C-alpha positions as a LaTeX table, in Angstrom:
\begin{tabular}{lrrr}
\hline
Residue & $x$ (\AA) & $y$ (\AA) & $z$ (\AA) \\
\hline
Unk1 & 105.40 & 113.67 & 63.02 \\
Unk2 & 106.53 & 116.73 & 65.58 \\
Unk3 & 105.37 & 117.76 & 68.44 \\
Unk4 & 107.24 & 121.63 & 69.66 \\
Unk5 & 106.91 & 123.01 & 73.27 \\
Unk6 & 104.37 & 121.01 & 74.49 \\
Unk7 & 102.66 & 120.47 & 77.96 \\
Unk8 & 101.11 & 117.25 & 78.26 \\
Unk9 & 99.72 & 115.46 & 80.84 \\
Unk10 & 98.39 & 111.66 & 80.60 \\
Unk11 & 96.37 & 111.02 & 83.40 \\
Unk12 & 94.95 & 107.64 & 83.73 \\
Unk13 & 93.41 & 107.12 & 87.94 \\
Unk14 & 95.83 & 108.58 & 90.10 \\
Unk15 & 98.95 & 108.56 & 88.28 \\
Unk16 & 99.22 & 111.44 & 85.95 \\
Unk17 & 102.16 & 111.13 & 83.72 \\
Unk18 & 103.42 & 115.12 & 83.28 \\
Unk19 & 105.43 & 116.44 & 80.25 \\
Unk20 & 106.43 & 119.41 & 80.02 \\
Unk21 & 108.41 & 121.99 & 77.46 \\
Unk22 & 108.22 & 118.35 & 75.03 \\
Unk23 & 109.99 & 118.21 & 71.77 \\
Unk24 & 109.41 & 115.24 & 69.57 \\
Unk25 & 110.32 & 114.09 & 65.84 \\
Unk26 & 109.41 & 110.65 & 64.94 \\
Unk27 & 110.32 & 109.77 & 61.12 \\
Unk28 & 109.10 & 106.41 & 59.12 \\
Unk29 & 106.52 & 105.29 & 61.09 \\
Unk30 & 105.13 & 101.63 & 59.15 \\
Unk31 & 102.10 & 100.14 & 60.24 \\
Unk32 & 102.04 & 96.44 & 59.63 \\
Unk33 & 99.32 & 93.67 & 60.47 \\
Unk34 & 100.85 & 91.10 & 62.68 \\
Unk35 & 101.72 & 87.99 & 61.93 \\
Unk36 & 99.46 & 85.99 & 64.20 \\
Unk37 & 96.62 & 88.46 & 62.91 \\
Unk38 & 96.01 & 89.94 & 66.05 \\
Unk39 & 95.87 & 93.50 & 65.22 \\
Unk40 & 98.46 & 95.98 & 64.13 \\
Unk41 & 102.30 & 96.09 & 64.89 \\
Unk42 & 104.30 & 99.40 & 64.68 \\
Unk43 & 107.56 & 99.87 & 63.62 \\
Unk44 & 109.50 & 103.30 & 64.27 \\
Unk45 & 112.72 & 103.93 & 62.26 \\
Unk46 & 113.92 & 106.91 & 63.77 \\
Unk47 & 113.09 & 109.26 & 66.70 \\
Unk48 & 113.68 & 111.69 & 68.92 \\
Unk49 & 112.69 & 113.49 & 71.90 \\
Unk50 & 113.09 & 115.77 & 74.62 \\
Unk51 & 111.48 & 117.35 & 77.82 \\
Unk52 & 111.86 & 118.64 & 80.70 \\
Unk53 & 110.37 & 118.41 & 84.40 \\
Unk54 & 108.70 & 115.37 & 83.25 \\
Unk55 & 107.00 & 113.69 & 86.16 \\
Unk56 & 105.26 & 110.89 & 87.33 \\
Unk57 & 103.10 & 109.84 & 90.48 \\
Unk58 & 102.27 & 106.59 & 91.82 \\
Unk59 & 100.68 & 105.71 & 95.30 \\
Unk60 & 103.99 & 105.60 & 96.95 \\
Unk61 & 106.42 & 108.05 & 95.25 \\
Unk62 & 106.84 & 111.01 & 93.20 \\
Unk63 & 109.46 & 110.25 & 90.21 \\
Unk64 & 110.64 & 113.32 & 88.23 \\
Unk65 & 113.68 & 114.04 & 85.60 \\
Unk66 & 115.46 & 117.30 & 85.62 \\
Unk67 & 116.24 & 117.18 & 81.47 \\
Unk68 & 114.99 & 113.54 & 79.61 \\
Unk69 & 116.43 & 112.72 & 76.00 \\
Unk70 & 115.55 & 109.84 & 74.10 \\
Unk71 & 116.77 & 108.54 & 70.67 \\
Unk72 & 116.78 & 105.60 & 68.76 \\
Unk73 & 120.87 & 105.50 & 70.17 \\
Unk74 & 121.46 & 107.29 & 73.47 \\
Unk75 & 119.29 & 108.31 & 76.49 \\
Unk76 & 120.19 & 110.83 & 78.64 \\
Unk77 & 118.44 & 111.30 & 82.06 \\
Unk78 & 119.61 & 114.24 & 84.32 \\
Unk79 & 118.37 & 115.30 & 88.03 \\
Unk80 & 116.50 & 111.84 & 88.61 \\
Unk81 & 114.95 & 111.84 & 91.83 \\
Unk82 & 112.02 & 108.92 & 93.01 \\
Unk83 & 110.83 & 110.48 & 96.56 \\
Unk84 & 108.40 & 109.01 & 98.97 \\
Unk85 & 105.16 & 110.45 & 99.08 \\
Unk86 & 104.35 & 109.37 & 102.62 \\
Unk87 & 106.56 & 108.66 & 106.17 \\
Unk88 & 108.24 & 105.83 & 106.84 \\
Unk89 & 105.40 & 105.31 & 109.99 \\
Unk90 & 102.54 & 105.99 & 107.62 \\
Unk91 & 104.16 & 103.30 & 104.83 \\
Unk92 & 104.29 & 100.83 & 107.65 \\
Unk93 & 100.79 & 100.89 & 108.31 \\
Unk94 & 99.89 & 100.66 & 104.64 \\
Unk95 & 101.42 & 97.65 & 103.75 \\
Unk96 & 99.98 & 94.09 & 104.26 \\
Unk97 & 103.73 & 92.67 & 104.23 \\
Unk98 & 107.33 & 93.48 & 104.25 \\
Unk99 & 108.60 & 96.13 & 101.87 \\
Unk100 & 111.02 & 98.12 & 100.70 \\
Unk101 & 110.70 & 101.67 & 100.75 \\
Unk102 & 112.87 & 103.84 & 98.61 \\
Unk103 & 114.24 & 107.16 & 98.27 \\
Unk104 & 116.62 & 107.35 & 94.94 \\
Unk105 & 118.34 & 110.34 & 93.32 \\
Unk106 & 120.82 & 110.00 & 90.31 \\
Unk107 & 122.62 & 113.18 & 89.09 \\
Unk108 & 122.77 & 111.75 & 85.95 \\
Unk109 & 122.32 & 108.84 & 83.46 \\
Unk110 & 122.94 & 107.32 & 80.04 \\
Unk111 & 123.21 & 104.89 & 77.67 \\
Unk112 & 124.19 & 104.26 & 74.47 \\
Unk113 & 123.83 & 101.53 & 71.95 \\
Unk114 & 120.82 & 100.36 & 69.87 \\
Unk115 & 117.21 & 99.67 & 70.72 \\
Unk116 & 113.54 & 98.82 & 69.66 \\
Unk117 & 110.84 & 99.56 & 71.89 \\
Unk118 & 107.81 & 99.94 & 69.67 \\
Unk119 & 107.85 & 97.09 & 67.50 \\
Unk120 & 106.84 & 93.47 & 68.08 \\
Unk121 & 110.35 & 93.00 & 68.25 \\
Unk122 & 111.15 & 94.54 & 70.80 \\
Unk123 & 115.08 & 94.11 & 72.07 \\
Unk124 & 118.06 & 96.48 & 74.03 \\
Unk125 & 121.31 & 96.48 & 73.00 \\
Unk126 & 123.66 & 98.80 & 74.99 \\
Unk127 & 126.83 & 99.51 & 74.96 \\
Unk128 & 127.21 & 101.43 & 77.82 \\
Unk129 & 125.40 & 102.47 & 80.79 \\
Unk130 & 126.69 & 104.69 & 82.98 \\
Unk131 & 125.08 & 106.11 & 86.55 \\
Unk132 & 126.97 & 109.40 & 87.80 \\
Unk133 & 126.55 & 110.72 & 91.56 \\
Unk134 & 123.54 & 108.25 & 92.48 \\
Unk135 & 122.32 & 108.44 & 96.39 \\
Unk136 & 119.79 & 105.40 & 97.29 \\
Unk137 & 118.50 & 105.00 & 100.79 \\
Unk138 & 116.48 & 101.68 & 101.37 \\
Unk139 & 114.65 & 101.41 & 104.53 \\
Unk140 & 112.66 & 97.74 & 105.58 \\
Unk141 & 110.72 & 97.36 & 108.54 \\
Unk142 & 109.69 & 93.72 & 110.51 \\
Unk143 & 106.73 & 95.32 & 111.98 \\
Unk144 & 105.06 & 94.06 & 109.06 \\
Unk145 & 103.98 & 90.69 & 108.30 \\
Unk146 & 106.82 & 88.35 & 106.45 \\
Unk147 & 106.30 & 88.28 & 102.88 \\
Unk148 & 105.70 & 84.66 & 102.07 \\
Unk149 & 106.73 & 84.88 & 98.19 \\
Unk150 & 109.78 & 83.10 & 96.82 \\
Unk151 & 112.54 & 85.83 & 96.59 \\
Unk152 & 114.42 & 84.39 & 92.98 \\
Unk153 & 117.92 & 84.95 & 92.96 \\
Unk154 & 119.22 & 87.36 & 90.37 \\
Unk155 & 120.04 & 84.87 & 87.39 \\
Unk156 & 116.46 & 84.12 & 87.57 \\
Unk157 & 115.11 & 87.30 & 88.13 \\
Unk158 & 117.61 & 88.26 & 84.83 \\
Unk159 & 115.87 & 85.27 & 83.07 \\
Unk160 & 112.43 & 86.22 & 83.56 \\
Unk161 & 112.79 & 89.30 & 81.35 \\
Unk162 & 110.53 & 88.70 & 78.03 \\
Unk163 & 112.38 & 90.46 & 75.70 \\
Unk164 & 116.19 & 90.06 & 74.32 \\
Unk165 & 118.38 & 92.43 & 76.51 \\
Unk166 & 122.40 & 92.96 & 76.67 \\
Unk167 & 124.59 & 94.93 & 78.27 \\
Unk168 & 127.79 & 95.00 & 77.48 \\
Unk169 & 129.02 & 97.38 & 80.73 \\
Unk170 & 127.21 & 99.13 & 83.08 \\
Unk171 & 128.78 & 101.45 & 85.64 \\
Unk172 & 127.56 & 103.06 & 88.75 \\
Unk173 & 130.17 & 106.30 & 89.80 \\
Unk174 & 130.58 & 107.31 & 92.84 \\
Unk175 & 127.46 & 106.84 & 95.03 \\
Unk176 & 126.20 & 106.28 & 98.39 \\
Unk177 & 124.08 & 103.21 & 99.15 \\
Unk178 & 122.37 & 103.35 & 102.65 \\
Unk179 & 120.29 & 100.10 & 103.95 \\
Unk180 & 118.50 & 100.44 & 107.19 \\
Unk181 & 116.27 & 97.72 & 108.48 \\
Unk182 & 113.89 & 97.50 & 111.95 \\
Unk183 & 112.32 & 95.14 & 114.28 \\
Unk184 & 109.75 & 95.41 & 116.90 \\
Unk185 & 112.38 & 94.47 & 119.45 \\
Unk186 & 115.08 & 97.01 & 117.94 \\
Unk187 & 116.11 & 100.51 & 119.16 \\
Unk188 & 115.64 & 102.30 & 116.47 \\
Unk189 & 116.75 & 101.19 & 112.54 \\
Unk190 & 120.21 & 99.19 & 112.31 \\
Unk191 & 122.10 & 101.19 & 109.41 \\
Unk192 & 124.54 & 100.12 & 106.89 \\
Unk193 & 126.26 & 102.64 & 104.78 \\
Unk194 & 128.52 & 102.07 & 101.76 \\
Unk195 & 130.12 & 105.45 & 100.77 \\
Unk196 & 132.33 & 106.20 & 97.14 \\
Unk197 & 129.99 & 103.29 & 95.41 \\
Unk198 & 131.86 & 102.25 & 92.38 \\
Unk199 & 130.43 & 99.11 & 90.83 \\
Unk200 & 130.96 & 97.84 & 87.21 \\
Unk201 & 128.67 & 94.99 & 86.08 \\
Unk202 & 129.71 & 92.79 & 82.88 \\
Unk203 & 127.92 & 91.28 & 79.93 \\
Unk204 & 124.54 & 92.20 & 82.21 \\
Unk205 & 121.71 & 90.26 & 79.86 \\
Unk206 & 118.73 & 88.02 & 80.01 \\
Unk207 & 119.76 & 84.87 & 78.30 \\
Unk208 & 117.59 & 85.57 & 75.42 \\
Unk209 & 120.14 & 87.86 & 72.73 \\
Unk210 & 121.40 & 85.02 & 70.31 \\
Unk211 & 125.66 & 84.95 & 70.34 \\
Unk212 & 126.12 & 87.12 & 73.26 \\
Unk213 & 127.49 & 85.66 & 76.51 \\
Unk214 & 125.63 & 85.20 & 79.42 \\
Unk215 & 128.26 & 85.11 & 82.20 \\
Unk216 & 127.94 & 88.34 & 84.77 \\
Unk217 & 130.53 & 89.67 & 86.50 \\
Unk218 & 130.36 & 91.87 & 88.93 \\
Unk219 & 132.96 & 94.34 & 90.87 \\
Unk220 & 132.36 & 96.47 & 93.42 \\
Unk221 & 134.48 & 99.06 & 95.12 \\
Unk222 & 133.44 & 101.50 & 98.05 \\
Unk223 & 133.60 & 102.38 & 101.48 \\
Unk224 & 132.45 & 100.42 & 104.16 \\
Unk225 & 130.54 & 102.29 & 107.00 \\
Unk226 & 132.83 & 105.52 & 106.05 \\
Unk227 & 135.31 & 103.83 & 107.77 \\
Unk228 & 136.79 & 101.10 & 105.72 \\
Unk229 & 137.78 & 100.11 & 102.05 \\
Unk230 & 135.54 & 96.96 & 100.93 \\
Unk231 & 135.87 & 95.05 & 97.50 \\
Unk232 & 133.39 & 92.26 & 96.03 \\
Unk233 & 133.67 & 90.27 & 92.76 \\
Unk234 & 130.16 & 88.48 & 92.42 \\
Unk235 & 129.49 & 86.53 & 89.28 \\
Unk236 & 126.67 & 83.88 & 88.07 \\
Unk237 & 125.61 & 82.72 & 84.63 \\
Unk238 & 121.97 & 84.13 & 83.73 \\
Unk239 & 121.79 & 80.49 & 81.32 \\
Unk240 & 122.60 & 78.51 & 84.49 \\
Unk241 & 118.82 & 76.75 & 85.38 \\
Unk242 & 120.19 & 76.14 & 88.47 \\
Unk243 & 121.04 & 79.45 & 89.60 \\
Unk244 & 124.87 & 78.96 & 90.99 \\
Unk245 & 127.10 & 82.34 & 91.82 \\
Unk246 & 130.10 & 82.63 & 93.56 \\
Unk247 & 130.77 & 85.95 & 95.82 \\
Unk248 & 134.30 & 86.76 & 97.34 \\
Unk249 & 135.23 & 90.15 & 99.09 \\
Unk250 & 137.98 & 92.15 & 101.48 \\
Unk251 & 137.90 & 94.79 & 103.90 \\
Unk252 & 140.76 & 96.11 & 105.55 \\
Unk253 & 141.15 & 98.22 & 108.61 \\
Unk254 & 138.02 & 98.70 & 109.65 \\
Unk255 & 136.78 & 99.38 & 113.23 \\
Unk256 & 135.19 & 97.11 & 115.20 \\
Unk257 & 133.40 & 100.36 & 116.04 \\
Unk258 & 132.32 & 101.12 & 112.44 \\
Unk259 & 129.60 & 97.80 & 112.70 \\
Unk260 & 128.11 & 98.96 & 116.21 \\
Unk261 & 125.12 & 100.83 & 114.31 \\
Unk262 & 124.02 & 97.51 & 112.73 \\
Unk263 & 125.12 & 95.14 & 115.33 \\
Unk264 & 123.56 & 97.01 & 118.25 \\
Unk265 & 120.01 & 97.47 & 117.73 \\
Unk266 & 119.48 & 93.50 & 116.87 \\
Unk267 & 122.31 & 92.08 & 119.34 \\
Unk268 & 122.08 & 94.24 & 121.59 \\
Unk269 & 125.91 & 94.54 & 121.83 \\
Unk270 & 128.89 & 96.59 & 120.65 \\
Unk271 & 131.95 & 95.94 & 119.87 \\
Unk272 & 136.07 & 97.71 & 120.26 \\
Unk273 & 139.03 & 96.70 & 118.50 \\
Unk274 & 140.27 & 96.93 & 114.98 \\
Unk275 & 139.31 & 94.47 & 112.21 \\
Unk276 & 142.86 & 94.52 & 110.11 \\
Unk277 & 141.50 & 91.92 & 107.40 \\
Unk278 & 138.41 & 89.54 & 106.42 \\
Unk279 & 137.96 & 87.70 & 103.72 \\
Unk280 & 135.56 & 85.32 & 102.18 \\
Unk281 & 135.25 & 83.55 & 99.61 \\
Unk282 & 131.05 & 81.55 & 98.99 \\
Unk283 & 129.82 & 79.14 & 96.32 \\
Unk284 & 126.15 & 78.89 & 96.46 \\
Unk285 & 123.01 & 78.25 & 94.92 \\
Unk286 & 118.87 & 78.89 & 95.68 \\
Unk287 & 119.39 & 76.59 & 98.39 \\
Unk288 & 122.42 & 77.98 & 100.58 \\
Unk289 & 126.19 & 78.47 & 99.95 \\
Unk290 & 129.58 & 77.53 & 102.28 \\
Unk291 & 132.90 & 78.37 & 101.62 \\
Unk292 & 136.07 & 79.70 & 103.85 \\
Unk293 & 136.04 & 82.74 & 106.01 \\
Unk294 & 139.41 & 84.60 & 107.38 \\
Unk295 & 139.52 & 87.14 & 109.92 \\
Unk296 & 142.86 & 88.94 & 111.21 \\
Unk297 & 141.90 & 91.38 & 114.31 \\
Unk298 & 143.33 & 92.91 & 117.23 \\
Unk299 & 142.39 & 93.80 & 120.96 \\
Unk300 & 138.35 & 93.05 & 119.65 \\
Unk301 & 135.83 & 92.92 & 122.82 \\
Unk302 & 132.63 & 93.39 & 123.07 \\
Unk303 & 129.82 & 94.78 & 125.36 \\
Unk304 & 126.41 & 93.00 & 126.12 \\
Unk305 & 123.67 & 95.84 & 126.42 \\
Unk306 & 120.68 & 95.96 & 128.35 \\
Unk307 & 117.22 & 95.29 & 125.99 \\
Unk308 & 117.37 & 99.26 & 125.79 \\
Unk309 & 121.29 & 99.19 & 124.60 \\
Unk310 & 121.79 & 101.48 & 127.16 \\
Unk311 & 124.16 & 100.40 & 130.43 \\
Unk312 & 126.68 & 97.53 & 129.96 \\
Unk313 & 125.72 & 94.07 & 131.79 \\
Unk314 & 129.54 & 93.57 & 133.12 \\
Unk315 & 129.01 & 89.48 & 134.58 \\
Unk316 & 127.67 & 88.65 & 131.39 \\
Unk317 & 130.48 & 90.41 & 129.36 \\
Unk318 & 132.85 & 89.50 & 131.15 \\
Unk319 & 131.98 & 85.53 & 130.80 \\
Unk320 & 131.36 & 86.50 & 126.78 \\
Unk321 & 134.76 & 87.97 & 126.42 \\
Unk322 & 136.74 & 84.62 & 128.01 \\
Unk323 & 135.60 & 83.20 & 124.71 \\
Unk324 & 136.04 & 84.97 & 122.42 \\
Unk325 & 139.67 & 85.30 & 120.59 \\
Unk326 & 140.79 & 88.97 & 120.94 \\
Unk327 & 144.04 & 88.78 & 118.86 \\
Unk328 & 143.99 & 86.36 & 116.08 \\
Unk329 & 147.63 & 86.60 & 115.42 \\
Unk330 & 149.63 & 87.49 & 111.91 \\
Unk331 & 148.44 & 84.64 & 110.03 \\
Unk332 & 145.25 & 83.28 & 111.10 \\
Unk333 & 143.66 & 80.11 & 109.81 \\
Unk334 & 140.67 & 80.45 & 107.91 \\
Unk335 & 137.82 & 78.45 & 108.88 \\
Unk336 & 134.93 & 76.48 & 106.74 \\
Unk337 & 131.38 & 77.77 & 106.60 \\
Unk338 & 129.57 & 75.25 & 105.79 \\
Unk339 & 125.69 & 73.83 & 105.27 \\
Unk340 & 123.96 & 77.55 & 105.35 \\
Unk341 & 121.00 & 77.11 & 104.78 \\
Unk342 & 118.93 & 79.69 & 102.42 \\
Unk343 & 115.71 & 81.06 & 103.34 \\
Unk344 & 113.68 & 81.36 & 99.87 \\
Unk345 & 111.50 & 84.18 & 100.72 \\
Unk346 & 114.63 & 86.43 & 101.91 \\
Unk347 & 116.53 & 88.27 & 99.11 \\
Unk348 & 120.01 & 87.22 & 98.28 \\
Unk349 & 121.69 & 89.16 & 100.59 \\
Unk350 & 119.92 & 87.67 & 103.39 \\
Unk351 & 122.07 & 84.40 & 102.25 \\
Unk352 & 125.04 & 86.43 & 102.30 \\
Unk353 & 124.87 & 88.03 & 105.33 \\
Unk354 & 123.97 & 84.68 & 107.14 \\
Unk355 & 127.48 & 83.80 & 105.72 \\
Unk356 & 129.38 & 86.46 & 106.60 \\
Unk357 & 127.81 & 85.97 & 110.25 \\
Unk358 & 128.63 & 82.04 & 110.31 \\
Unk359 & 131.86 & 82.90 & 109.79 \\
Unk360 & 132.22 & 85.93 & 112.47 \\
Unk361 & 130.76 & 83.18 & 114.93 \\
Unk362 & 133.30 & 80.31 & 113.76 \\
Unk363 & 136.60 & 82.83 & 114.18 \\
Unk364 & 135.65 & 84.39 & 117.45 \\
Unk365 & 134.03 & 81.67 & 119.83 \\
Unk366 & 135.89 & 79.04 & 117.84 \\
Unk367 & 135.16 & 75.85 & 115.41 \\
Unk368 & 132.97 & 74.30 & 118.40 \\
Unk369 & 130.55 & 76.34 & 119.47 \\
Unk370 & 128.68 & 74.00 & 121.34 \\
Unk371 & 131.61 & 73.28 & 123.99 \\
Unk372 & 132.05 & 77.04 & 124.17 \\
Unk373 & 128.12 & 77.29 & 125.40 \\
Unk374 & 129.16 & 74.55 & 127.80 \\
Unk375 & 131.49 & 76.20 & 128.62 \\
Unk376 & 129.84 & 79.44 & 129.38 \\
Unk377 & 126.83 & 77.98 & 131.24 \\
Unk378 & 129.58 & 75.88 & 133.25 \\
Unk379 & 131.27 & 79.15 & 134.09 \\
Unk380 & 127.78 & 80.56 & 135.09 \\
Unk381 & 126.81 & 77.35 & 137.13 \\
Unk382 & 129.98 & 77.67 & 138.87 \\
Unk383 & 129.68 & 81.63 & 139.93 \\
Unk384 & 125.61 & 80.51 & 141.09 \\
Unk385 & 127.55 & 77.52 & 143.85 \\
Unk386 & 130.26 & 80.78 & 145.01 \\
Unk387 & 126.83 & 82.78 & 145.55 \\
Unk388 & 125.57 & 80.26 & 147.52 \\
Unk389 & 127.99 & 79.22 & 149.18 \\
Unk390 & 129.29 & 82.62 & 150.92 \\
Unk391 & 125.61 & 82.75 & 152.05 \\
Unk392 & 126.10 & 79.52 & 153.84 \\
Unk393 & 128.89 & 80.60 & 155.40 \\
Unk394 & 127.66 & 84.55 & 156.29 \\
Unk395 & 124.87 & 81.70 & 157.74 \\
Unk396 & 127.17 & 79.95 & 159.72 \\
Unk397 & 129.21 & 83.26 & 160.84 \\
Unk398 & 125.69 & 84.33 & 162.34 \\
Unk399 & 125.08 & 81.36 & 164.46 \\
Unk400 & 128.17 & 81.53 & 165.70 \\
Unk401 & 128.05 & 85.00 & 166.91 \\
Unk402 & 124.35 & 84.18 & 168.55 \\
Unk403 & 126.42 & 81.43 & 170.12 \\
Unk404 & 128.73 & 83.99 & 171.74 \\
Unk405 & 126.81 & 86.37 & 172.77 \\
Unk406 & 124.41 & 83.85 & 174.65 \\
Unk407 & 127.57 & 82.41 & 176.61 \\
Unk408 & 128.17 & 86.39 & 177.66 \\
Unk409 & 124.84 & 87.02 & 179.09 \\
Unk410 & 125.10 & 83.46 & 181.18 \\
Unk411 & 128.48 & 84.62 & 182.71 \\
Unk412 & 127.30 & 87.95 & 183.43 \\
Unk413 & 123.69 & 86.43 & 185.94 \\
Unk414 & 124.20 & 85.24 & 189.07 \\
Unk415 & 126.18 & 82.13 & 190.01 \\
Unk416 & 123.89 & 79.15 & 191.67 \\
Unk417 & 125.01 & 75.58 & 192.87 \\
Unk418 & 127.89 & 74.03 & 194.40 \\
Unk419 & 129.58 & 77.78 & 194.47 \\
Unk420 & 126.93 & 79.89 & 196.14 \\
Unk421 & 128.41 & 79.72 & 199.60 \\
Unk422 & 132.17 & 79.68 & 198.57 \\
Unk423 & 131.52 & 83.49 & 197.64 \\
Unk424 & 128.52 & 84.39 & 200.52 \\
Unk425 & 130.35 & 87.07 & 202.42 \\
Unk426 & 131.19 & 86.09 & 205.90 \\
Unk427 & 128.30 & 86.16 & 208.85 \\
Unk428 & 129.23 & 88.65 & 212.16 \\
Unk429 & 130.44 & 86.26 & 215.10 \\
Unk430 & 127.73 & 85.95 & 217.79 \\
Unk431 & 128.83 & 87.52 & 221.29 \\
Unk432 & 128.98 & 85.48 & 224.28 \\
\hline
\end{tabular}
């Protein structure tokens, strides 16, 4: 069958499905009954097809393909774009509860291996996957009402695919991946940006191809916040029913600066200084994960903002700053994180982040936190008695000068008593 220079559209509500300039050869097509008698299965031993501008709509987002290519052994995709139909104001108020909103481009993508799609047996083999130039912005807003689903982890998620699917190596080339995320309470979206995105994922299946292995690992590579180099090796077995990974990382040089667009919309703070080295290293599971956290860093302050991060509160940073380790010397120890507990309708990296941030807390204000808030409030409780005690004495200082001046004003009237006639000026004599 052949279909030359087509323009098709398959429009089913409102999400028309566009092809246009379509090419396609499809050769031994067998129609067989099924084996549990339910109708008709089809089996496809060869095709092949091409189009371009092909499009599709869906309430959200436009999706659209430069050049598509499809064979029974390689895809090609090039020019993929998925673009939001509506503002990121106007998504808010269409959603019931949190969710993501998307804006993806790809310059180009493949695969190549072996694959059947149109058959009862359905399964993917690839090769290789490869994902050139991609540029993903993700954007989640609080305003919303939390989402009260289970968020699976990605074993699970992996597992929950129907068909047989392997992987053998997928890589994502040099990319951007931007992640911004408001509150009510924030000013304006916190940002995270990971620039020169190089990731490759390993053995990437779903626990159902017979003889192929099921471990994932994953390595990542890119820029953190433009500023500083970050690597990640992640790995989990999609066969593991209880859902275990292990995640370990490093980022080097990186300004305290460089975390201020994140840090300051939520915390309300920002921070100076240079972070020369952190590492971690988490084990963890659906219901938390703990591991060790090391962080070398020099000079690092911080600022405490007003609630519209505008002008510095100087007491309170001040008191903050006695706490918190500036300089953490050449060889600092690395400290447990322990017991973090995972939320099971956040996403993974929720977990991860609450990790990282366990960590950031342990190294700067120290093991015990709770004697540093003693501390603090201490320090505060200390400052109120100074306040209150140079009133007592500007008190004092006033009575006394009342005192004064009264004693002024009683030397200055008129002497009476035993005195009176010792200064009465002295009477004529009478004449004789």
């Amino acid at each position: 069958m052949t279909v030359k220079n087509s323009n098709i559209i398959y429009d089913k509500g409102d999400q028309p499905l566009t092809f246009n300039d379509l090419n396609a050869t499809i050769n031994h097509i067998e129609l067989k009954p099924k084996a549990d008698h339910s109708g008709l299965g089809v089996t496809v031993k060869d095709y092949q097809l091409t189009t371009k501008n092909f499009a599709y709509k869906t309430k959200f987002y436009n999706m659209s393909v430069g050049l598509l290519k499809v064979g029974k052994n390689k895809v090609q995709v090039n020019n993929f774009a998925m673009k939001p139909l509506v503002s990121r104001a106007q998504f808010i108020k269409m959603i019931p509860v949190e969710k993501d909103l998307y804006d993806l481009k790809a310059g180009q993508i493949t695969a190549e291996g072996n694959w059947e799609l149109f058959s009862s047996n359905k399964f993917i083999n690839a090769s290789h996957v490869v994902i050139q130039s991609a540029d993903a912005n993700i954007f989640r807003s609080k305003i919303p009402k939390d989402d009260p689903k289970e968020k699976p982890l990605y074993s699970r998620l992996l597992r929950s695919i129907k068909i047989p699917m392997y992987i053998n190596n997928l890589d994502l080339k040099n990319s951007v991946l931007v992640y911004e995320e408001d509150t009510p309470e924030s000013s304006g979206p916190g940002k995270l940006t990971f620039s020169n995105f190089n990731m490759n994922v390993k053995n990437l299946n779903s626990a159902k191809f017979k003889g192929k292995p099921t471990q994932v690992q994953i390595k990542i590579d890119c820029s953190f916040m433009n500023l500083a180099p970050l690597a990640v090796d992640w790995n989990f077995n999609v066969a593991d029913q209880h859902d275990n990974f292990t995640i370990s990382g490093k980022a080097v040089n990186l300004p305290a600066q460089g975390i201020n667009p994140f840090i300051r919309p939520y915390l309300h703070i920002t921070a100076t200084g240079t972070i020369q080295e952190m590492l971690f290293n988490f084990r963890g599971n659906p219901k938390g994960l703990g591991g060790t956290f090391n962080l070398k860093h020099k000079d690092l302050k911080i600022a405490i903002l007003n609630k519209n991060n505008e002008e510095k509160k100087g007491f309170l940073t001040a008191v903050a700053n006695l706490f918190i380790k500036s300089n953490s010397g050449q060889f600092p120890d690395s400290v447990m994180v322990e017991n973090v507990e995972r939320d099971p309708t956040k996403s993974f990296f929720n977990l991860f982040w609450k990790g990282i941030q366990e960590g950031l807390k342990k190294t700067l204000i120290g093991v015990n936190t709770d004697k540093a808030k003693k501390a603090v409030k201490k320090t505060v409780s200390a400052v109120k008695d100074v306040k209150e005690s140079i009133k007592e004495i500007k008190g004092t200082t006033q009575d006394n000068n009342k005192e004064e001046s009264s004693q002024k004003v009683e030397e200055d009237k008129p002497k009476k008593g035993f005195l009176k006639n010792v200064f009465k000026k002295k009477e004529k004599p009478e004449k004789e």
